[in-house]
Coordinates of C-alpha atoms in Angstrom, one line a residue:
M1 CA 7.7 -2.1 5.4
I2 CA 6.1 -0.2 3.2
A3 CA 5.8 3.5 4.5
E4 CA 2.9 5.6 3.2
I5 CA 2.5 9.1 2.1
K6 CA -0.7 10.5 2.1
R7 CA -2.0 13.9 2.9
R8 CA -5.6 13.4 3.6
S9 CA -8.0 10.2 3.9
P10 CA -11.7 10.5 3.1
S11 CA -12.2 9.1 7.0
A12 CA -9.6 11.1 9.0
G13 CA -9.6 14.2 6.4
L14 CA -6.2 16.5 6.3
L15 CA -3.8 14.6 8.3
R16 CA -1.7 17.2 9.8
P17 CA -2.8 21.5 9.6
E18 CA 0.6 22.1 8.1
Y19 CA -0.3 19.7 5.3
E20 CA -2.9 22.1 4.0
R21 CA 0.1 24.4 2.5
D22 CA 3.3 22.7 3.3
F23 CA 3.3 18.7 2.2
D24 CA 6.6 17.7 0.7
P25 CA 6.6 13.9 -0.2
A26 CA 10.3 14.0 -1.4
A27 CA 11.2 15.0 2.0
I28 CA 8.5 12.4 4.0
A29 CA 10.7 9.9 1.4
R30 CA 14.1 10.8 2.8
Q31 CA 12.8 10.1 6.6
Y32 CA 11.4 6.7 5.6
H33 CA 14.5 5.7 3.5
E34 CA 16.4 7.0 6.6
A35 CA 14.7 4.6 9.1
G36 CA 14.6 1.3 7.1
A37 CA 11.6 1.3 4.7
A38 CA 11.6 -0.9 2.2
A39 CA 9.1 0.5 -0.5
I40 CA 7.2 3.7 -0.4
S41 CA 3.6 4.2 -0.8
C42 CA 2.4 7.4 -2.7
L43 CA -1.4 8.5 -3.2
T44 CA -2.0 9.8 -6.3
D45 CA -5.8 10.1 -6.0
E46 CA -6.3 13.6 -6.1
R47 CA -10.1 13.5 -5.4
F48 CA -10.2 11.8 -2.3
F49 CA -6.6 12.0 -1.1
S50 CA -5.0 15.1 -2.1
G51 CA -2.8 13.4 -4.1
S52 CA -0.7 13.8 -7.3
L53 CA 0.9 12.2 -9.9
D54 CA 3.8 14.1 -9.6
Y55 CA 4.7 13.2 -6.1
I56 CA 5.7 9.8 -7.7
H57 CA 9.0 11.8 -9.6
A58 CA 9.6 13.7 -6.5
V59 CA 10.2 10.4 -4.7
R60 CA 11.9 8.8 -7.6
D61 CA 14.2 11.8 -7.5
A62 CA 14.7 11.3 -3.7
V63 CA 15.6 8.0 -2.7
P64 CA 16.6 4.7 -4.0
L65 CA 13.6 2.8 -3.0
P66 CA 10.6 0.8 -4.8
V67 CA 7.8 3.3 -5.4
L68 CA 4.1 1.9 -5.4
R69 CA 1.0 4.1 -6.8
K70 CA -1.8 4.0 -4.8
D71 CA -4.4 4.5 -6.8
F72 CA -8.2 3.7 -8.2
I73 CA -6.6 1.7 -11.3
I74 CA -9.5 0.7 -13.5
D75 CA -8.3 1.2 -16.9
P76 CA -5.2 0.1 -18.7
W77 CA -4.5 3.7 -19.4
Q78 CA -3.7 4.2 -15.9
V79 CA -1.3 1.5 -16.0
W80 CA 0.7 2.9 -18.5
E81 CA 0.4 6.2 -17.0
S82 CA 2.1 4.7 -14.2
R83 CA 5.0 3.7 -15.8
A84 CA 5.3 6.1 -17.6
F85 CA 5.6 8.4 -14.1
G86 CA 8.0 6.2 -12.7
A87 CA 6.4 4.1 -10.7
D88 CA 7.4 0.6 -9.6
A89 CA 4.5 -0.9 -8.4
I90 CA 0.5 -0.7 -8.7
L91 CA -2.4 -1.0 -6.6
L92 CA -5.2 -2.9 -7.7
I93 CA -8.0 -3.2 -5.5
A94 CA -10.5 -6.3 -5.9
E95 CA -13.6 -4.7 -5.0
C96 CA -13.4 -2.1 -7.2
L97 CA -13.0 -4.7 -10.6
T98 CA -14.3 -7.7 -12.2
E99 CA -12.3 -10.8 -12.4
G100 CA -11.7 -10.6 -16.0
A101 CA -10.4 -6.9 -15.5
L102 CA -8.4 -8.1 -12.2
I103 CA -6.6 -10.4 -15.0
D104 CA -6.4 -7.9 -17.8
L105 CA -4.8 -5.4 -15.9
M106 CA -2.3 -7.8 -14.1
I107 CA -1.1 -9.0 -17.5
L108 CA -0.4 -5.5 -19.0
S109 CA 1.0 -4.7 -15.5
R110 CA 3.5 -7.7 -15.9
Q111 CA 4.3 -6.3 -19.2
L112 CA 5.3 -3.0 -18.3
Q113 CA 7.2 -4.8 -15.6
L114 CA 5.2 -3.4 -13.0
T115 CA 4.3 -5.5 -9.6
C116 CA 0.8 -5.4 -9.1
L117 CA -0.4 -5.4 -5.3
V118 CA -3.7 -6.8 -5.1
E119 CA -6.2 -5.8 -2.4
V120 CA -8.8 -7.6 -1.3
H121 CA -11.2 -6.0 2.0
S122 CA -13.3 -9.7 2.0
V123 CA -13.6 -13.2 2.1
E124 CA -15.7 -12.8 -1.2
S125 CA -13.0 -10.6 -2.5
L126 CA -9.8 -13.3 -1.5
L127 CA -11.9 -16.2 -3.2
K128 CA -12.1 -14.1 -6.1
V129 CA -8.7 -13.1 -6.5
R130 CA -7.1 -16.6 -5.2
P131 CA -6.9 -18.6 -8.2
H132 CA -5.2 -15.8 -9.5
V133 CA -2.2 -15.6 -7.1
G134 CA 1.5 -15.5 -8.7
F135 CA -0.2 -15.1 -12.2
P136 CA 1.5 -14.1 -14.5
L137 CA 4.7 -14.2 -12.7
R138 CA 4.9 -15.1 -8.7
S139 CA 7.5 -12.4 -8.6
Y140 CA 5.3 -9.5 -10.3
M141 CA 2.7 -10.1 -7.8
L142 CA 1.6 -9.2 -3.6
L143 CA -1.5 -9.8 -2.0
G144 CA -2.7 -7.3 0.3
I145 CA -5.3 -7.5 3.3
N146 CA -7.0 -4.5 4.2
N147 CA -8.5 -4.4 7.7
R148 CA -10.4 -1.4 6.7
D149 CA -14.6 -2.2 6.4
L150 CA -15.4 -0.8 3.2
T151 CA -19.6 -0.6 4.7
T152 CA -18.6 0.9 8.3
M153 CA -14.6 2.2 7.6
R154 CA -13.6 0.5 11.2
V155 CA -10.5 -0.8 11.3
D156 CA -9.5 -4.2 13.0
L157 CA -6.2 -5.6 12.5
N158 CA -7.9 -9.2 13.2
H159 CA -9.0 -9.4 10.0
T160 CA -6.0 -10.0 8.2
L161 CA -5.3 -12.9 11.0
R162 CA -8.5 -14.1 10.1
L163 CA -7.9 -14.4 6.1
V164 CA -4.4 -15.7 6.4
D165 CA -5.0 -19.1 6.6
M166 CA -6.8 -19.1 3.4
V167 CA -3.4 -18.1 1.4
E168 CA -1.0 -20.8 1.0
D169 CA 1.8 -18.4 0.2
R170 CA 2.4 -16.4 3.0
S171 CA 5.8 -14.9 2.0
I172 CA 3.5 -12.4 -0.9
L173 CA 0.9 -11.3 2.0
V174 CA 1.0 -7.5 2.9
S175 CA -1.5 -6.4 5.9
E176 CA -3.0 -2.9 5.8
S177 CA -4.6 -0.5 7.6
G178 CA -5.0 -0.3 11.1
I179 CA -1.0 -1.1 12.3
K180 CA -0.2 1.1 14.6
T181 CA 2.1 -0.1 17.7
P182 CA 5.1 -3.1 17.7
D183 CA 2.6 -5.5 18.8
D184 CA 0.4 -5.4 15.8
L185 CA 3.6 -6.3 13.7
A186 CA 4.5 -9.1 16.4
R187 CA 1.1 -10.4 15.9
L188 CA 1.2 -10.3 12.4
R189 CA 5.0 -11.7 11.9
Q190 CA 3.7 -14.9 14.7
S191 CA 0.8 -15.3 11.6
G192 CA 3.2 -15.5 8.7
V193 CA 2.6 -11.7 7.2
R194 CA 6.0 -10.5 7.7
I195 CA 5.3 -7.1 5.0
A196 CA 3.2 -4.1 6.3
L197 CA 1.6 -1.5 4.4
I198 CA 1.6 1.7 7.1
G199 CA 0.6 5.2 6.4
E200 CA -1.7 7.0 8.4
S201 CA -0.1 6.2 12.1
L202 CA 3.2 7.7 10.6
M203 CA 1.3 10.5 8.4
K204 CA -0.5 12.0 11.4
Q205 CA 2.9 12.7 13.4
E206 CA 5.3 15.3 13.4
N207 CA 8.1 13.9 12.3
P208 CA 6.7 10.7 10.2
G209 CA 10.6 9.1 9.7
Q210 CA 11.3 9.2 13.5
A211 CA 7.8 7.6 14.1
L212 CA 8.9 4.5 11.6
R213 CA 12.5 4.3 13.4
T214 CA 11.0 4.1 16.7
L215 CA 8.1 1.2 15.7
L216 CA 10.6 -0.7 13.8
G217 CA 13.0 -0.5 16.6
A218 CA 10.9 -1.1 19.2
S219 CA 9.8 -4.3 17.4
A220 CA 12.9 -5.7 16.2

């Protein structure tokens, strides 16, 4: 389970009213750690998600878990920046990058010992990314299938289930967006997907850590 720290989103706005003035990424990270998260995803984009690179520092100081920087990364400078701020992994969105730019960022990430979560939203993007799965080293790449349709902003968990057969190595697959219930996790497991990234459904709760604990306990 990759548990996400998110203040707001373009589709939902501010996820809880108190996050306007009282938002503590370190406290949320500790809740997630105690609840059994394997890693923390941290939104750092300021314009659309009210994030901050400083959140990575706060999370790293609070918990001994790997930290994923989630942002619109399109430039090598941002990869260096991610390493400087203490991230262990970065998000690369296939729809935001040419194939050549994606490969260049993956190579640089490997050189800086950063894992890449390469995210796709469509069949076309998956076909673009698929030849490079596991490049340059298998241990430095995860492949994320985002269940949100970027044109309608609707979320459908079946999107992962439809695309999963197009990926030979399901051990690196991550399902993202729209995962809310133990049944959702069970459906993913049955299809061979063992990693889920969950953010909004947890962050909308008064206690995100307790929400994660309940979700994991009920799906065990």
